[in-house]
Structure formats: C-alpha cells, structure tokens
C-alpha cells in the first residue's frame, strides 16, 4: 500500500509496548506522518476514561474510538461526540442467555460489570460498576459495587462478562451461540476470561467508519492495526489491515500484512515505510 490518508491503531498489544508505553520510535513515526498530512488516530476496547493517558504520549489530538465503537471522543476538545448504548433489557437477556449456556455445558458461571457513559476524563472511575463476585482482569484503581439488578438498570456503553476459570476463547466458544448478533455484539480483547458486549452492530468497524466520514477518507485509503478478535471487523474493512506479530491467529488470517510484535515496535516498522 502507498501512504494511507488515515491510520487507525488499536492500543493494548498494538500501539503500546509490554510496558504499556508508546515507544519513542512509534511516537516519532506518528509525528512525521502527521507532518505530511496523514491522520493517525486510535480505536480501542478501552473505556473512554482510559484514553487520555495514551493520547498524552502522542504528538496529536485526534478523534478516537473507545469501548469497541460504542463511544467516539474528540480528544482535542475533551468531549464525547457519539455514543451507542446497550439497553437494560438487552443486558439482562444477554446475562441470562450466557449463564444458561455455561450451565448446559457444565461450566462455572459468570459475574458482570458495566461501563457507563460519563465524560471524557481519566478521573471518571465512578462510571465503572461491578456486580457481586466480580474479579478484576486488570488493576482497578476505582469502581462502584452494585447489586446485579441495579447494575443492569441503566443504559451502558459496554457490558463485561467475567469468568476467571476460563480463557477468553473458551468462554466465547461456550456462549457465542446463545448471544446472537441481533441481540448484541460479543467479542474479546484479552486472553483472560473476559467477554465484551456492545449494542448490535457496534464494533470497531462502525467506529472506524465514523472516523473516516469525519475526516472525509475512503476505506481504501485507511490502514488499521490490531491484535485481537475485537479488531477483526475493522481490519477486514480497511484498505490495508495490519496484524501484529503477537496477534490472535484469527486476525493474522484476515490481515493484508503481519508486522512485528508490540515489543518490536511493529506499528512503527510499518509507519516508517510511509514517511
């Protein structure tokens, strides 16, 4: 591919190295592309409250996708410009169906958490609410504990299903047939037993398309980077899809190119070809 007009990168396992930092080489390549008029932005499964610490490491302040396409944030203005919310009835049905599927397979049950809309800020920890018995898959600095009925009573940008006894792929395989696409979009972005549920049709492709429209760029002129199944739709849609060397096999199979790992500055290795 010749230089794209728009580059969209996943964050964890892709843009960030294993120390969860943007490597100087990667930041420099992004800066040089921006100087040439190429727009570089982010599409992540992270909640929008976790975007700011990453954007602060970059020489740009673009519109970004958060929560797997459920939220679009203008990081320069510091505001949310678009949300796609899951309704309480949908979340309750997803939880019931997933629990039923696990029970029929003789597998342990699940606990839940939700991400609420909130504002664009790294201080909005009160937007992460967990239910009884929820085991965090990452170090959680702040959250609100609720009863499950209360947890599922308000619209959310994302529902999290947690099973600490299964890996994500096993968990996904066990419940995916019970959660049809007409009901919700089910995916995962880490190897631990955590599944992410969004509104039907909401995924990173939807967010990437919104960014492309905003910047007036055709899909053929977009390059996307990713490493996990939640990047699948976006990678398949882009004119040039790049899977990381550490990517899930499913993503490598559909990408136009496989680059180095996130420990090897795999994103920078591709970006540097375009400067």
mmCIF file of C-alpha atoms in Angstrom:
data_model
loop_
_atom_site.group_PDB
_atom_site.id
_atom_site.type_symbol
_atom_site.label_atom_id
_atom_site.label_comp_id
_atom_site.label_asym_id
_atom_site.label_seq_id
_atom_site.Cartn_x
_atom_site.Cartn_y
_atom_site.Cartn_z
ATOM 1 C CA UNK A 1 0.000 0.000 0.000
ATOM 2 C CA UNK A 2 1.158 3.539 -0.719
ATOM 3 C CA UNK A 3 0.839 6.010 2.136
ATOM 4 C CA UNK A 4 -2.727 5.965 3.517
ATOM 5 C CA UNK A 5 -4.644 9.119 4.320
ATOM 6 C CA UNK A 6 -5.912 7.761 7.645
ATOM 7 C CA UNK A 7 -4.224 5.348 10.073
ATOM 8 C CA UNK A 8 -6.274 3.786 12.892
ATOM 9 C CA UNK A 9 -4.468 1.784 15.559
ATOM 10 C CA UNK A 10 -5.623 -0.388 18.405
ATOM 11 C CA UNK A 11 -3.932 0.450 21.722
ATOM 12 C CA UNK A 12 -3.213 -2.518 24.003
ATOM 13 C CA UNK A 13 -1.000 -5.183 22.456
ATOM 14 C CA UNK A 14 -0.594 -2.985 19.377
ATOM 15 C CA UNK A 15 0.392 0.666 19.851
ATOM 16 C CA UNK A 16 1.612 0.173 23.417
ATOM 17 C CA UNK A 17 4.673 -1.906 24.186
ATOM 18 C CA UNK A 18 4.677 -4.510 27.005
ATOM 19 C CA UNK A 19 5.499 -1.716 29.478
ATOM 20 C CA UNK A 20 2.204 -0.087 28.365
ATOM 21 C CA UNK A 21 4.016 2.883 26.845
ATOM 22 C CA UNK A 22 4.173 4.374 23.354
ATOM 23 C CA UNK A 23 7.766 3.695 22.303
ATOM 24 C CA UNK A 24 9.752 6.788 21.204
ATOM 25 C CA UNK A 25 10.228 5.236 17.756
ATOM 26 C CA UNK A 26 6.458 4.844 17.343
ATOM 27 C CA UNK A 27 5.682 8.363 18.577
ATOM 28 C CA UNK A 28 8.298 9.783 16.186
ATOM 29 C CA UNK A 29 6.814 7.919 13.210
ATOM 30 C CA UNK A 30 3.333 9.191 14.086
ATOM 31 C CA UNK A 31 4.658 12.739 14.298
ATOM 32 C CA UNK A 32 6.354 12.506 10.901
ATOM 33 C CA UNK A 33 3.187 11.137 9.291
ATOM 34 C CA UNK A 34 1.142 13.949 10.828
ATOM 35 C CA UNK A 35 3.568 16.486 9.364
ATOM 36 C CA UNK A 36 2.835 15.007 5.932
ATOM 37 C CA UNK A 37 -0.909 15.356 6.426
ATOM 38 C CA UNK A 38 -1.672 11.735 7.300
ATOM 39 C CA UNK A 39 -4.236 11.483 10.094
ATOM 40 C CA UNK A 40 -3.314 8.992 12.826
ATOM 41 C CA UNK A 41 -5.877 8.008 15.423
ATOM 42 C CA UNK A 42 -6.907 5.221 17.810
ATOM 43 C CA UNK A 43 -9.648 2.601 18.099
ATOM 44 C CA UNK A 44 -9.697 0.690 21.358
ATOM 45 C CA UNK A 45 -11.777 -1.596 23.512
ATOM 46 C CA UNK A 46 -10.711 0.546 26.457
ATOM 47 C CA UNK A 47 -13.352 2.751 28.069
ATOM 48 C CA UNK A 48 -13.080 6.401 27.141
ATOM 49 C CA UNK A 49 -11.850 7.215 30.665
ATOM 50 C CA UNK A 50 -8.647 5.301 29.810
ATOM 51 C CA UNK A 51 -7.867 7.173 26.587
ATOM 52 C CA UNK A 52 -6.298 10.310 27.999
ATOM 53 C CA UNK A 53 -3.109 8.702 29.434
ATOM 54 C CA UNK A 54 -2.358 7.219 25.990
ATOM 55 C CA UNK A 55 -3.163 10.319 23.947
ATOM 56 C CA UNK A 56 -0.885 12.367 26.207
ATOM 57 C CA UNK A 57 2.049 10.293 24.896
ATOM 58 C CA UNK A 58 1.300 11.231 21.276
ATOM 59 C CA UNK A 59 2.095 14.372 19.244
ATOM 60 C CA UNK A 60 -1.539 14.515 18.022
ATOM 61 C CA UNK A 61 -5.035 15.032 19.467
ATOM 62 C CA UNK A 62 -7.431 13.278 17.060
ATOM 63 C CA UNK A 63 -10.935 11.893 17.290
ATOM 64 C CA UNK A 64 -10.737 8.359 18.714
ATOM 65 C CA UNK A 65 -12.900 5.271 19.065
ATOM 66 C CA UNK A 66 -13.386 3.809 22.557
ATOM 67 C CA UNK A 67 -15.370 0.892 24.020
ATOM 68 C CA UNK A 68 -15.127 -1.086 20.759
ATOM 69 C CA UNK A 69 -17.005 1.520 18.741
ATOM 70 C CA UNK A 70 -19.624 2.470 21.331
ATOM 71 C CA UNK A 71 -18.001 5.864 22.021
ATOM 72 C CA UNK A 72 -16.339 8.473 19.773
ATOM 73 C CA UNK A 73 -14.221 11.048 21.580
ATOM 74 C CA UNK A 74 -12.796 14.346 20.346
ATOM 75 C CA UNK A 75 -9.579 14.343 22.365
ATOM 76 C CA UNK A 76 -8.649 17.899 21.386
ATOM 77 C CA UNK A 77 -11.949 19.316 22.626
ATOM 78 C CA UNK A 78 -12.050 16.820 25.501
ATOM 79 C CA UNK A 79 -15.610 15.709 24.830
ATOM 80 C CA UNK A 80 -17.662 12.719 23.750
ATOM 81 C CA UNK A 81 -19.294 13.294 20.368
ATOM 82 C CA UNK A 82 -21.116 9.989 19.820
ATOM 83 C CA UNK A 83 -22.373 7.044 21.908
ATOM 84 C CA UNK A 84 -24.210 3.789 21.194
ATOM 85 C CA UNK A 85 -25.815 2.449 24.363
ATOM 86 C CA UNK A 86 -26.940 -1.015 25.417
ATOM 87 C CA UNK A 87 -30.443 -1.034 26.859
ATOM 88 C CA UNK A 88 -31.094 -2.643 30.275
ATOM 89 C CA UNK A 89 -33.462 -5.279 28.872
ATOM 90 C CA UNK A 90 -30.821 -6.351 26.344
ATOM 91 C CA UNK A 91 -28.124 -6.658 29.000
ATOM 92 C CA UNK A 92 -30.389 -8.718 31.240
ATOM 93 C CA UNK A 93 -31.195 -11.086 28.382
ATOM 94 C CA UNK A 94 -27.523 -11.467 27.433
ATOM 95 C CA UNK A 95 -26.584 -12.334 31.028
ATOM 96 C CA UNK A 96 -29.418 -14.858 31.304
ATOM 97 C CA UNK A 97 -28.553 -16.497 27.990
ATOM 98 C CA UNK A 98 -24.830 -16.668 28.758
ATOM 99 C CA UNK A 99 -25.412 -18.198 32.167
ATOM 100 C CA UNK A 100 -27.754 -20.751 30.651
ATOM 101 C CA UNK A 101 -25.185 -21.731 28.021
ATOM 102 C CA UNK A 102 -22.490 -22.198 30.653
ATOM 103 C CA UNK A 103 -24.807 -24.261 32.847
ATOM 104 C CA UNK A 104 -25.759 -26.550 29.956
ATOM 105 C CA UNK A 105 -22.057 -27.108 29.227
ATOM 106 C CA UNK A 106 -21.338 -27.888 32.881
ATOM 107 C CA UNK A 107 -19.055 -24.860 33.175
ATOM 108 C CA UNK A 108 -18.699 -22.349 36.027
ATOM 109 C CA UNK A 109 -20.902 -19.279 35.970
ATOM 110 C CA UNK A 110 -20.096 -15.642 35.392
ATOM 111 C CA UNK A 111 -20.032 -12.262 37.088
ATOM 112 C CA UNK A 112 -20.669 -8.926 35.402
ATOM 113 C CA UNK A 113 -19.657 -5.281 35.207
ATOM 114 C CA UNK A 114 -20.753 -2.295 33.127
ATOM 115 C CA UNK A 115 -19.165 0.828 31.691
ATOM 116 C CA UNK A 116 -21.494 3.830 31.890
ATOM 117 C CA UNK A 117 -21.280 6.852 29.537
ATOM 118 C CA UNK A 118 -19.787 9.503 31.854
ATOM 119 C CA UNK A 119 -17.483 12.181 30.486
ATOM 120 C CA UNK A 120 -14.119 12.120 28.685
ATOM 121 C CA UNK A 121 -11.749 12.118 31.639
ATOM 122 C CA UNK A 122 -9.300 9.754 33.276
ATOM 123 C CA UNK A 123 -10.885 10.696 36.617
ATOM 124 C CA UNK A 124 -14.337 9.271 35.898
ATOM 125 C CA UNK A 125 -13.794 5.976 37.754
ATOM 126 C CA UNK A 126 -17.367 6.084 39.054
ATOM 127 C CA UNK A 127 -18.534 5.078 35.567
ATOM 128 C CA UNK A 128 -17.198 1.513 36.093
ATOM 129 C CA UNK A 129 -19.713 -0.508 38.115
ATOM 130 C CA UNK A 130 -19.196 -4.132 39.174
ATOM 131 C CA UNK A 131 -21.576 -6.800 40.420
ATOM 132 C CA UNK A 132 -21.210 -9.326 43.258
ATOM 133 C CA UNK A 133 -18.158 -11.570 42.983
ATOM 134 C CA UNK A 134 -16.642 -9.740 40.020
ATOM 135 C CA UNK A 135 -12.898 -10.451 39.780
ATOM 136 C CA UNK A 136 -10.957 -7.688 38.048
ATOM 137 C CA UNK A 137 -8.942 -8.706 34.989
ATOM 138 C CA UNK A 138 -6.631 -5.699 35.472
ATOM 139 C CA UNK A 139 -5.550 -3.476 38.357
ATOM 140 C CA UNK A 140 -8.615 -1.379 39.114
ATOM 141 C CA UNK A 141 -7.989 1.974 40.788
ATOM 142 C CA UNK A 142 -11.648 2.861 41.254
ATOM 143 C CA UNK A 143 -15.080 1.360 40.778
ATOM 144 C CA UNK A 144 -18.563 1.221 42.290
ATOM 145 C CA UNK A 145 -20.060 -2.030 43.612
ATOM 146 C CA UNK A 146 -23.761 -2.588 42.929
ATOM 147 C CA UNK A 147 -26.317 -5.343 43.223
ATOM 148 C CA UNK A 148 -26.894 -7.032 39.900
ATOM 149 C CA UNK A 149 -30.436 -5.732 39.427
ATOM 150 C CA UNK A 150 -29.248 -2.169 39.954
ATOM 151 C CA UNK A 151 -26.207 -2.785 37.751
ATOM 152 C CA UNK A 152 -28.458 -3.724 34.833
ATOM 153 C CA UNK A 153 -30.994 -0.956 35.336
ATOM 154 C CA UNK A 154 -29.343 1.835 33.315
ATOM 155 C CA UNK A 155 -28.073 2.042 29.710
ATOM 156 C CA UNK A 156 -24.345 1.291 29.338
ATOM 157 C CA UNK A 157 -21.731 1.603 26.612
ATOM 158 C CA UNK A 158 -20.413 -1.871 27.388
ATOM 159 C CA UNK A 159 -21.334 -4.949 29.419
ATOM 160 C CA UNK A 160 -18.499 -7.162 30.674
ATOM 161 C CA UNK A 161 -18.955 -10.883 31.292
ATOM 162 C CA UNK A 162 -16.257 -12.357 33.545
ATOM 163 C CA UNK A 163 -15.282 -15.995 34.117
ATOM 164 C CA UNK A 164 -11.937 -16.382 35.864
ATOM 165 C CA UNK A 165 -11.948 -20.170 35.316
ATOM 166 C CA UNK A 166 -11.879 -19.975 31.504
ATOM 167 C CA UNK A 167 -9.679 -18.320 28.913
ATOM 168 C CA UNK A 168 -11.448 -15.790 26.690
ATOM 169 C CA UNK A 169 -11.571 -18.048 23.626
ATOM 170 C CA UNK A 170 -13.057 -20.929 25.663
ATOM 171 C CA UNK A 171 -15.556 -18.568 27.270
ATOM 172 C CA UNK A 172 -16.502 -17.090 23.890
ATOM 173 C CA UNK A 173 -16.928 -20.517 22.305
ATOM 174 C CA UNK A 174 -19.211 -21.600 25.153
ATOM 175 C CA UNK A 175 -21.644 -18.672 24.968
ATOM 176 C CA UNK A 176 -21.479 -17.207 21.441
ATOM 177 C CA UNK A 177 -24.369 -19.284 20.030
ATOM 178 C CA UNK A 178 -26.561 -18.154 22.913
ATOM 179 C CA UNK A 179 -25.942 -14.458 22.143
ATOM 180 C CA UNK A 180 -26.991 -13.892 18.504
ATOM 181 C CA UNK A 181 -25.854 -10.813 16.588
ATOM 182 C CA UNK A 182 -29.421 -9.477 16.514
ATOM 183 C CA UNK A 183 -29.293 -9.248 20.312
ATOM 184 C CA UNK A 184 -25.777 -7.907 20.916
ATOM 185 C CA UNK A 185 -22.231 -7.842 19.584
ATOM 186 C CA UNK A 186 -19.983 -10.222 21.547
ATOM 187 C CA UNK A 187 -16.184 -10.128 21.357
ATOM 188 C CA UNK A 188 -12.993 -10.175 23.444
ATOM 189 C CA UNK A 189 -9.728 -8.248 23.544
ATOM 190 C CA UNK A 190 -7.589 -10.130 26.068
ATOM 191 C CA UNK A 191 -6.703 -13.736 26.753
ATOM 192 C CA UNK A 192 -8.173 -13.892 30.255
ATOM 193 C CA UNK A 193 -11.808 -14.895 30.655
ATOM 194 C CA UNK A 194 -13.439 -11.561 29.889
ATOM 195 C CA UNK A 195 -16.023 -11.015 27.154
ATOM 196 C CA UNK A 196 -17.234 -7.608 25.971
ATOM 197 C CA UNK A 197 -20.822 -6.960 24.920
ATOM 198 C CA UNK A 198 -21.950 -3.980 22.864
ATOM 199 C CA UNK A 199 -25.149 -2.960 21.152
ATOM 200 C CA UNK A 200 -25.954 -4.947 17.950
ATOM 201 C CA UNK A 201 -23.767 -3.807 15.070
ATOM 202 C CA UNK A 202 -21.453 -1.818 17.327
ATOM 203 C CA UNK A 203 -17.823 -2.752 16.792
ATOM 204 C CA UNK A 204 -14.561 -1.081 15.830
ATOM 205 C CA UNK A 205 -15.531 -1.060 12.164
ATOM 206 C CA UNK A 206 -18.520 1.130 12.992
ATOM 207 C CA UNK A 207 -16.209 3.491 14.867
ATOM 208 C CA UNK A 208 -13.590 3.445 12.098
ATOM 209 C CA UNK A 209 -16.253 4.281 9.529
ATOM 210 C CA UNK A 210 -17.372 7.230 11.663
ATOM 211 C CA UNK A 211 -13.779 8.492 11.776
ATOM 212 C CA UNK A 212 -13.387 8.036 8.015
ATOM 213 C CA UNK A 213 -16.559 10.050 7.396
ATOM 214 C CA UNK A 214 -15.423 12.782 9.765
ATOM 215 C CA UNK A 215 -12.030 13.077 8.024
ATOM 216 C CA UNK A 216 -13.574 12.534 4.550
ATOM 217 C CA UNK A 217 -11.454 9.479 3.735
ATOM 218 C CA UNK A 218 -12.490 6.390 1.748
ATOM 219 C CA UNK A 219 -11.968 2.930 3.252
ATOM 220 C CA UNK A 220 -9.414 2.160 0.525
ATOM 221 C CA UNK A 221 -7.201 4.924 1.931
ATOM 222 C CA UNK A 222 -7.377 3.674 5.536
ATOM 223 C CA UNK A 223 -4.787 1.461 7.254
ATOM 224 C CA UNK A 224 -5.735 -0.273 10.509
ATOM 225 C CA UNK A 225 -3.597 -2.075 13.094
ATOM 226 C CA UNK A 226 -4.771 -4.626 15.656
ATOM 227 C CA UNK A 227 -4.040 -7.766 17.636
ATOM 228 C CA UNK A 228 -7.245 -9.354 18.962
ATOM 229 C CA UNK A 229 -10.674 -10.542 17.746
ATOM 230 C CA UNK A 230 -12.302 -7.230 18.670
ATOM 231 C CA UNK A 231 -10.208 -5.731 15.833
ATOM 232 C CA UNK A 232 -11.474 -8.239 13.248
ATOM 233 C CA UNK A 233 -14.223 -6.183 11.592
ATOM 234 C CA UNK A 234 -12.050 -3.072 11.421
ATOM 235 C CA UNK A 235 -9.085 -4.950 9.923
ATOM 236 C CA UNK A 236 -11.302 -6.617 7.316
ATOM 237 C CA UNK A 237 -12.917 -3.277 6.348
ATOM 238 C CA UNK A 238 -9.732 -1.234 5.940
ATOM 239 C CA UNK A 239 -7.932 -0.824 2.637
ATOM 240 C CA UNK A 240 -4.851 -2.179 4.424
ATOM 241 C CA UNK A 241 -5.241 -4.293 7.556
ATOM 242 C CA UNK A 242 -2.144 -4.996 9.649
ATOM 243 C CA UNK A 243 -1.982 -7.695 12.330
ATOM 244 C CA UNK A 244 0.694 -7.593 14.995
ATOM 245 C CA UNK A 245 3.210 -10.401 15.326
ATOM 246 C CA UNK A 246 1.617 -11.139 18.708
ATOM 247 C CA UNK A 247 -1.908 -11.109 17.241
ATOM 248 C CA UNK A 248 -4.587 -13.751 17.651
ATOM 249 C CA UNK A 249 -4.379 -16.311 14.776
ATOM 250 C CA UNK A 250 -7.854 -15.281 13.601
ATOM 251 C CA UNK A 251 -6.624 -11.756 12.954
ATOM 252 C CA UNK A 252 -3.430 -12.829 11.212
ATOM 253 C CA UNK A 253 -5.520 -14.948 8.841
ATOM 254 C CA UNK A 254 -7.502 -11.978 7.504
ATOM 255 C CA UNK A 255 -4.860 -9.212 7.578
ATOM 256 C CA UNK A 256 -3.097 -7.886 4.484
ATOM 257 C CA UNK A 257 0.154 -7.903 6.422
ATOM 258 C CA UNK A 258 1.637 -9.233 9.658
ATOM 259 C CA UNK A 259 4.207 -6.916 11.242
ATOM 260 C CA UNK A 260 6.472 -7.338 14.271
ATOM 261 C CA UNK A 261 5.156 -7.667 17.803
ATOM 262 C CA UNK A 262 4.310 -4.743 20.036
ATOM 263 C CA UNK A 263 7.614 -5.438 21.834
ATOM 264 C CA UNK A 264 9.411 -4.978 18.498
ATOM 265 C CA UNK A 265 7.788 -1.639 17.548
ATOM 266 C CA UNK A 266 5.682 -3.447 14.948
ATOM 267 C CA UNK A 267 3.456 -0.428 14.308
ATOM 268 C CA UNK A 268 6.453 1.862 13.781
ATOM 269 C CA UNK A 269 8.037 -0.608 11.340
ATOM 270 C CA UNK A 270 5.046 -0.179 9.009
ATOM 271 C CA UNK A 271 4.510 3.561 9.571
ATOM 272 C CA UNK A 272 8.136 4.280 8.691
ATOM 273 C CA UNK A 273 7.573 2.909 5.179
ATOM 274 C CA UNK A 274 5.078 5.727 4.641
ATOM 275 C CA UNK A 275 7.338 8.601 5.682
#
